[in-house]
């Protein structure tokens, strides 16, 4: 056990890049991490449970939470509002639990400004052709697919702001990469100081 606070991981990437499946698999493989459940004003999609996929709230409730400073970050993405609960994240981190946020680039910017120690990751597709295939695989209207492509490329354009860049070509290897990033962050020298001081006091400057 260490007395370090938890780490905050921010994972971004447009729809079609596979980030939702990746972060779900990440928290399954690494039970020390938990996935933050965001608040949103959008309606639940089929199969989405309140409190699991999101906390689904009215625009009024969202605005009240925003006015009360309850969001660590929040953004309008397309036509809806999304936000991360600041108290929920703070409580987990203070309790030594690490938290993963799956949010958009605007939220990542705010999280970085508020918590500069957070670790940010952008998930990229292996190519534009693969992204188009993943976004258009549902027999949708070509204009809609082009609109999704434009939105996706706009999000991906923010990749230079991120600490790490993971390419989701083969799912398992992208997952290994995400796990490696989180493990490396835990092993950073500053986080090992407490362990060294208590377990190997001979190494502490005297
Ligand atoms: P969807 O409505 O398809 O679930 O999500 C749409 C977009 O909103 C995705 O890019 C997702 O990452 C982003 N998003 C989900 N939750 C949050 C959040 O709490 N904050 C921010 N800034 N973006 C979010």
CSV table of C-alpha atoms and ligand atoms in Angstrom, one decimal:
chain,number,residue,atom,x,y,z
A,1,UNK,CA,0.0,0.0,0.0
A,2,UNK,CA,1.1,3.5,-0.6
A,3,UNK,CA,-0.2,6.8,0.7
A,4,UNK,CA,-0.1,8.4,-2.7
A,5,UNK,CA,-3.3,10.0,-4.0
A,6,UNK,CA,-4.7,8.4,-7.1
A,7,UNK,CA,-3.8,9.4,-10.6
A,8,UNK,CA,-6.1,11.0,-13.1
A,9,UNK,CA,-6.0,9.7,-16.6
A,10,UNK,CA,-7.8,11.5,-19.5
A,11,UNK,CA,-8.5,9.5,-22.6
A,12,UNK,CA,-9.7,11.3,-25.7
A,13,UNK,CA,-10.5,10.4,-29.3
A,14,UNK,CA,-13.5,10.8,-31.6
A,15,UNK,CA,-16.2,8.2,-32.0
A,16,UNK,CA,-15.1,5.5,-34.4
A,17,UNK,CA,-11.7,5.2,-32.8
A,18,UNK,CA,-12.7,2.6,-30.3
A,19,UNK,CA,-11.9,4.6,-27.1
A,20,UNK,CA,-15.0,3.5,-25.2
A,21,UNK,CA,-14.1,-0.2,-25.6
A,22,UNK,CA,-10.5,0.5,-24.8
A,23,UNK,CA,-11.2,2.3,-21.5
A,24,UNK,CA,-13.7,-0.3,-20.5
A,25,UNK,CA,-11.2,-3.0,-21.1
A,26,UNK,CA,-8.5,-0.9,-19.3
A,27,UNK,CA,-10.5,-0.7,-16.1
A,28,UNK,CA,-11.3,-4.4,-16.3
A,29,UNK,CA,-7.7,-5.4,-16.7
A,30,UNK,CA,-6.5,-2.9,-14.1
A,31,UNK,CA,-9.0,-2.9,-11.2
A,32,UNK,CA,-7.1,-0.2,-9.3
A,33,UNK,CA,-8.5,2.2,-11.9
A,34,UNK,CA,-12.1,3.4,-12.0
A,35,UNK,CA,-14.0,5.0,-14.8
A,36,UNK,CA,-15.7,8.3,-14.0
A,37,UNK,CA,-19.4,8.5,-14.9
A,38,UNK,CA,-20.1,11.8,-16.6
A,39,UNK,CA,-23.2,13.9,-16.4
A,40,UNK,CA,-25.0,14.7,-19.7
A,41,UNK,CA,-28.1,16.4,-21.0
A,42,UNK,CA,-28.4,14.0,-23.9
A,43,UNK,CA,-31.1,11.3,-23.9
A,44,UNK,CA,-30.1,7.8,-23.1
A,45,UNK,CA,-29.6,5.5,-26.1
A,46,UNK,CA,-31.0,2.0,-26.2
A,47,UNK,CA,-29.4,-0.1,-23.5
A,48,UNK,CA,-27.8,2.9,-21.7
A,49,UNK,CA,-28.5,2.8,-18.0
A,50,UNK,CA,-28.7,5.9,-15.8
A,51,UNK,CA,-25.7,6.0,-13.5
A,52,UNK,CA,-23.7,3.5,-15.5
A,53,UNK,CA,-23.2,5.0,-19.0
A,54,UNK,CA,-23.9,8.5,-17.8
A,55,UNK,CA,-25.9,10.4,-15.2
A,56,UNK,CA,-28.6,11.6,-17.4
A,57,UNK,CA,-29.8,15.1,-16.3
A,58,UNK,CA,-32.0,17.9,-17.5
A,59,UNK,CA,-30.5,21.1,-19.0
A,60,UNK,CA,-31.7,22.9,-15.9
A,61,UNK,CA,-30.0,20.5,-13.4
A,62,UNK,CA,-26.8,20.6,-15.5
A,63,UNK,CA,-26.8,24.4,-15.5
A,64,UNK,CA,-27.3,24.5,-11.7
A,65,UNK,CA,-24.4,22.1,-11.2
A,66,UNK,CA,-22.3,24.2,-13.4
A,67,UNK,CA,-23.2,27.4,-11.6
A,68,UNK,CA,-22.4,25.7,-8.3
A,69,UNK,CA,-18.9,24.8,-9.5
A,70,UNK,CA,-19.6,21.1,-9.3
A,71,UNK,CA,-17.8,20.2,-12.5
A,72,UNK,CA,-14.1,19.5,-12.8
A,73,UNK,CA,-14.6,20.1,-16.5
A,74,UNK,CA,-17.5,20.5,-18.8
A,75,UNK,CA,-18.2,21.1,-22.5
A,76,UNK,CA,-20.8,21.2,-25.1
A,77,UNK,CA,-20.1,18.4,-27.6
A,78,UNK,CA,-22.3,18.7,-30.7
A,79,UNK,CA,-25.8,19.5,-29.3
A,80,UNK,CA,-25.4,18.4,-25.7
A,81,UNK,CA,-23.6,19.2,-22.5
A,82,UNK,CA,-21.2,16.9,-20.7
A,83,UNK,CA,-19.4,17.2,-17.5
A,84,UNK,CA,-17.3,15.4,-14.9
A,85,UNK,CA,-18.2,15.6,-11.2
A,86,UNK,CA,-15.4,17.4,-9.3
A,87,UNK,CA,-16.4,16.0,-5.9
A,88,UNK,CA,-16.6,12.4,-7.2
A,89,UNK,CA,-13.2,12.6,-8.7
A,90,UNK,CA,-11.6,14.4,-5.7
A,91,UNK,CA,-13.0,11.8,-3.4
A,92,UNK,CA,-11.6,8.9,-5.4
A,93,UNK,CA,-8.2,10.5,-5.8
A,94,UNK,CA,-7.9,11.4,-2.1
A,95,UNK,CA,-8.8,7.8,-1.3
A,96,UNK,CA,-5.9,6.6,-3.4
A,97,UNK,CA,-8.0,5.4,-6.3
A,98,UNK,CA,-7.0,6.4,-9.8
A,99,UNK,CA,-9.7,7.6,-12.2
A,100,UNK,CA,-10.1,7.5,-15.9
A,101,UNK,CA,-12.1,10.2,-17.7
A,102,UNK,CA,-13.3,9.5,-21.2
A,103,UNK,CA,-14.0,13.0,-22.4
A,104,UNK,CA,-13.5,15.4,-25.4
A,105,UNK,CA,-10.5,17.6,-26.1
A,106,UNK,CA,-12.1,20.7,-24.5
A,107,UNK,CA,-12.6,18.8,-21.3
A,108,UNK,CA,-9.0,17.5,-21.5
A,109,UNK,CA,-7.7,21.1,-21.7
A,110,UNK,CA,-9.7,22.1,-18.6
A,111,UNK,CA,-8.6,19.0,-16.7
A,112,UNK,CA,-5.0,19.7,-17.5
A,113,UNK,CA,-5.3,23.3,-16.3
A,114,UNK,CA,-7.0,22.2,-13.0
A,115,UNK,CA,-4.9,19.2,-12.3
A,116,UNK,CA,-1.6,19.6,-14.1
A,117,UNK,CA,-0.4,16.1,-12.9
A,118,UNK,CA,-3.0,14.3,-14.9
A,119,UNK,CA,-1.9,12.0,-17.7
A,120,UNK,CA,-3.6,12.6,-21.0
A,121,UNK,CA,-3.9,10.2,-23.9
A,122,UNK,CA,-5.2,10.7,-27.5
A,123,UNK,CA,-6.4,7.5,-29.3
A,124,UNK,CA,-5.7,7.7,-33.1
A,125,UNK,CA,-7.1,5.5,-35.8
A,126,UNK,CA,-4.4,3.7,-37.9
A,127,UNK,CA,-5.5,5.6,-41.0
A,128,UNK,CA,-8.2,8.0,-42.3
A,129,UNK,CA,-9.5,5.1,-44.5
A,130,UNK,CA,-10.0,2.9,-41.5
A,131,UNK,CA,-11.7,5.7,-39.6
A,132,UNK,CA,-14.1,6.3,-42.5
A,133,UNK,CA,-14.9,2.6,-42.6
A,134,UNK,CA,-15.6,2.5,-38.8
A,135,UNK,CA,-17.8,5.6,-39.0
A,136,UNK,CA,-19.7,4.5,-42.0
A,137,UNK,CA,-20.3,0.8,-41.3
A,138,UNK,CA,-24.0,1.2,-40.6
A,139,UNK,CA,-25.3,1.9,-44.1
A,140,UNK,CA,-25.7,5.5,-43.3
A,141,UNK,CA,-26.2,8.5,-45.7
A,142,UNK,CA,-22.8,9.6,-47.2
A,143,UNK,CA,-23.4,13.2,-46.1
A,144,UNK,CA,-23.8,12.1,-42.5
A,145,UNK,CA,-20.6,10.0,-42.7
A,146,UNK,CA,-18.7,13.0,-44.1
A,147,UNK,CA,-20.1,15.1,-41.2
A,148,UNK,CA,-18.8,12.5,-38.7
A,149,UNK,CA,-15.5,12.4,-40.5
A,150,UNK,CA,-15.1,16.2,-40.2
A,151,UNK,CA,-16.0,16.1,-36.5
A,152,UNK,CA,-13.6,13.2,-35.9
A,153,UNK,CA,-10.7,14.9,-37.7
A,154,UNK,CA,-11.3,18.1,-35.8
A,155,UNK,CA,-11.0,16.2,-32.5
A,156,UNK,CA,-7.9,14.3,-33.7
A,157,UNK,CA,-6.3,17.5,-34.7
A,158,UNK,CA,-5.7,18.2,-31.0
A,159,UNK,CA,-3.3,15.3,-30.7
A,160,UNK,CA,-0.2,17.4,-30.1
A,161,UNK,CA,-1.7,18.6,-26.8
A,162,UNK,CA,-1.6,15.1,-25.3
A,163,UNK,CA,1.1,13.4,-23.3
A,164,UNK,CA,0.7,10.1,-25.0
A,165,UNK,CA,-0.7,9.0,-28.4
A,166,UNK,CA,-2.0,5.4,-28.8
A,167,UNK,CA,-2.9,4.0,-32.2
A,168,UNK,CA,-5.8,1.7,-32.2
A,169,UNK,CA,-5.0,-0.6,-35.0
A,170,UNK,CA,-5.1,-4.0,-33.2
A,171,UNK,CA,-7.3,-3.7,-30.1
A,172,UNK,CA,-5.2,-5.9,-27.9
A,173,UNK,CA,-2.0,-4.1,-28.6
A,174,UNK,CA,-3.7,-0.6,-28.1
A,175,UNK,CA,-5.0,-2.0,-24.8
A,176,UNK,CA,-1.5,-3.1,-23.8
A,177,UNK,CA,-0.2,0.4,-24.7
A,178,UNK,CA,-2.8,2.0,-22.5
A,179,UNK,CA,-2.0,-0.3,-19.6
A,180,UNK,CA,1.7,0.4,-20.0
A,181,UNK,CA,1.1,4.1,-19.9
A,182,UNK,CA,-0.9,3.8,-16.6
A,183,UNK,CA,1.7,1.5,-15.1
A,184,UNK,CA,4.6,3.8,-16.0
A,185,UNK,CA,2.8,6.7,-14.5
A,186,UNK,CA,2.5,4.8,-11.2
A,187,UNK,CA,6.2,4.0,-11.2
A,188,UNK,CA,7.3,7.6,-11.7
A,189,UNK,CA,10.1,8.5,-9.3
A,190,UNK,CA,8.0,11.1,-7.4
A,191,UNK,CA,5.4,8.5,-6.6
A,192,UNK,CA,7.9,6.0,-5.4
A,193,UNK,CA,9.4,8.4,-2.8
A,194,UNK,CA,7.0,7.3,0.0
A,195,UNK,CA,7.7,3.7,-0.6
A,196,UNK,CA,11.5,4.3,-0.6
A,197,UNK,CA,11.3,6.4,2.5
A,198,UNK,CA,9.4,3.7,4.5
A,199,UNK,CA,10.9,0.5,3.0
A,200,UNK,CA,14.4,1.6,2.2
A,201,UNK,CA,15.2,4.4,4.6
A,202,UNK,CA,18.9,3.8,4.1
A,203,UNK,CA,18.5,5.3,0.6
A,204,UNK,CA,17.0,8.6,1.9
A,205,UNK,CA,19.4,11.5,2.0
A,206,UNK,CA,20.4,11.9,5.6
B,1,LIG,P1,-21.6,10.3,-26.6
B,1,LIG,O1,-22.8,11.2,-26.6
B,1,LIG,O2,-21.5,9.7,-28.0
B,1,LIG,O3,-21.6,9.3,-25.5
B,1,LIG,O4,-20.4,11.2,-26.4
B,1,LIG,C1,-20.1,12.3,-27.2
B,1,LIG,C2,-18.7,12.9,-26.9
B,1,LIG,O5,-18.8,13.5,-25.6
B,1,LIG,C3,-17.6,12.0,-26.8
B,1,LIG,O6,-16.5,12.6,-27.5
B,1,LIG,C4,-17.2,11.9,-25.4
B,1,LIG,O7,-15.9,11.6,-25.2
B,1,LIG,C5,-17.6,13.2,-24.9
B,1,LIG,N1,-17.9,13.2,-23.5
B,1,LIG,C6,-18.5,12.3,-22.7
B,1,LIG,N2,-18.5,12.6,-21.4
B,1,LIG,C7,-17.9,13.8,-21.3
B,1,LIG,C8,-17.5,14.7,-20.2
B,1,LIG,O8,-17.8,14.4,-19.0
B,1,LIG,N3,-16.9,15.8,-20.5
B,1,LIG,C9,-16.5,16.1,-21.8
B,1,LIG,N4,-15.8,17.3,-22.0
B,1,LIG,N5,-16.8,15.4,-22.8
B,1,LIG,C10,-17.5,14.2,-22.6
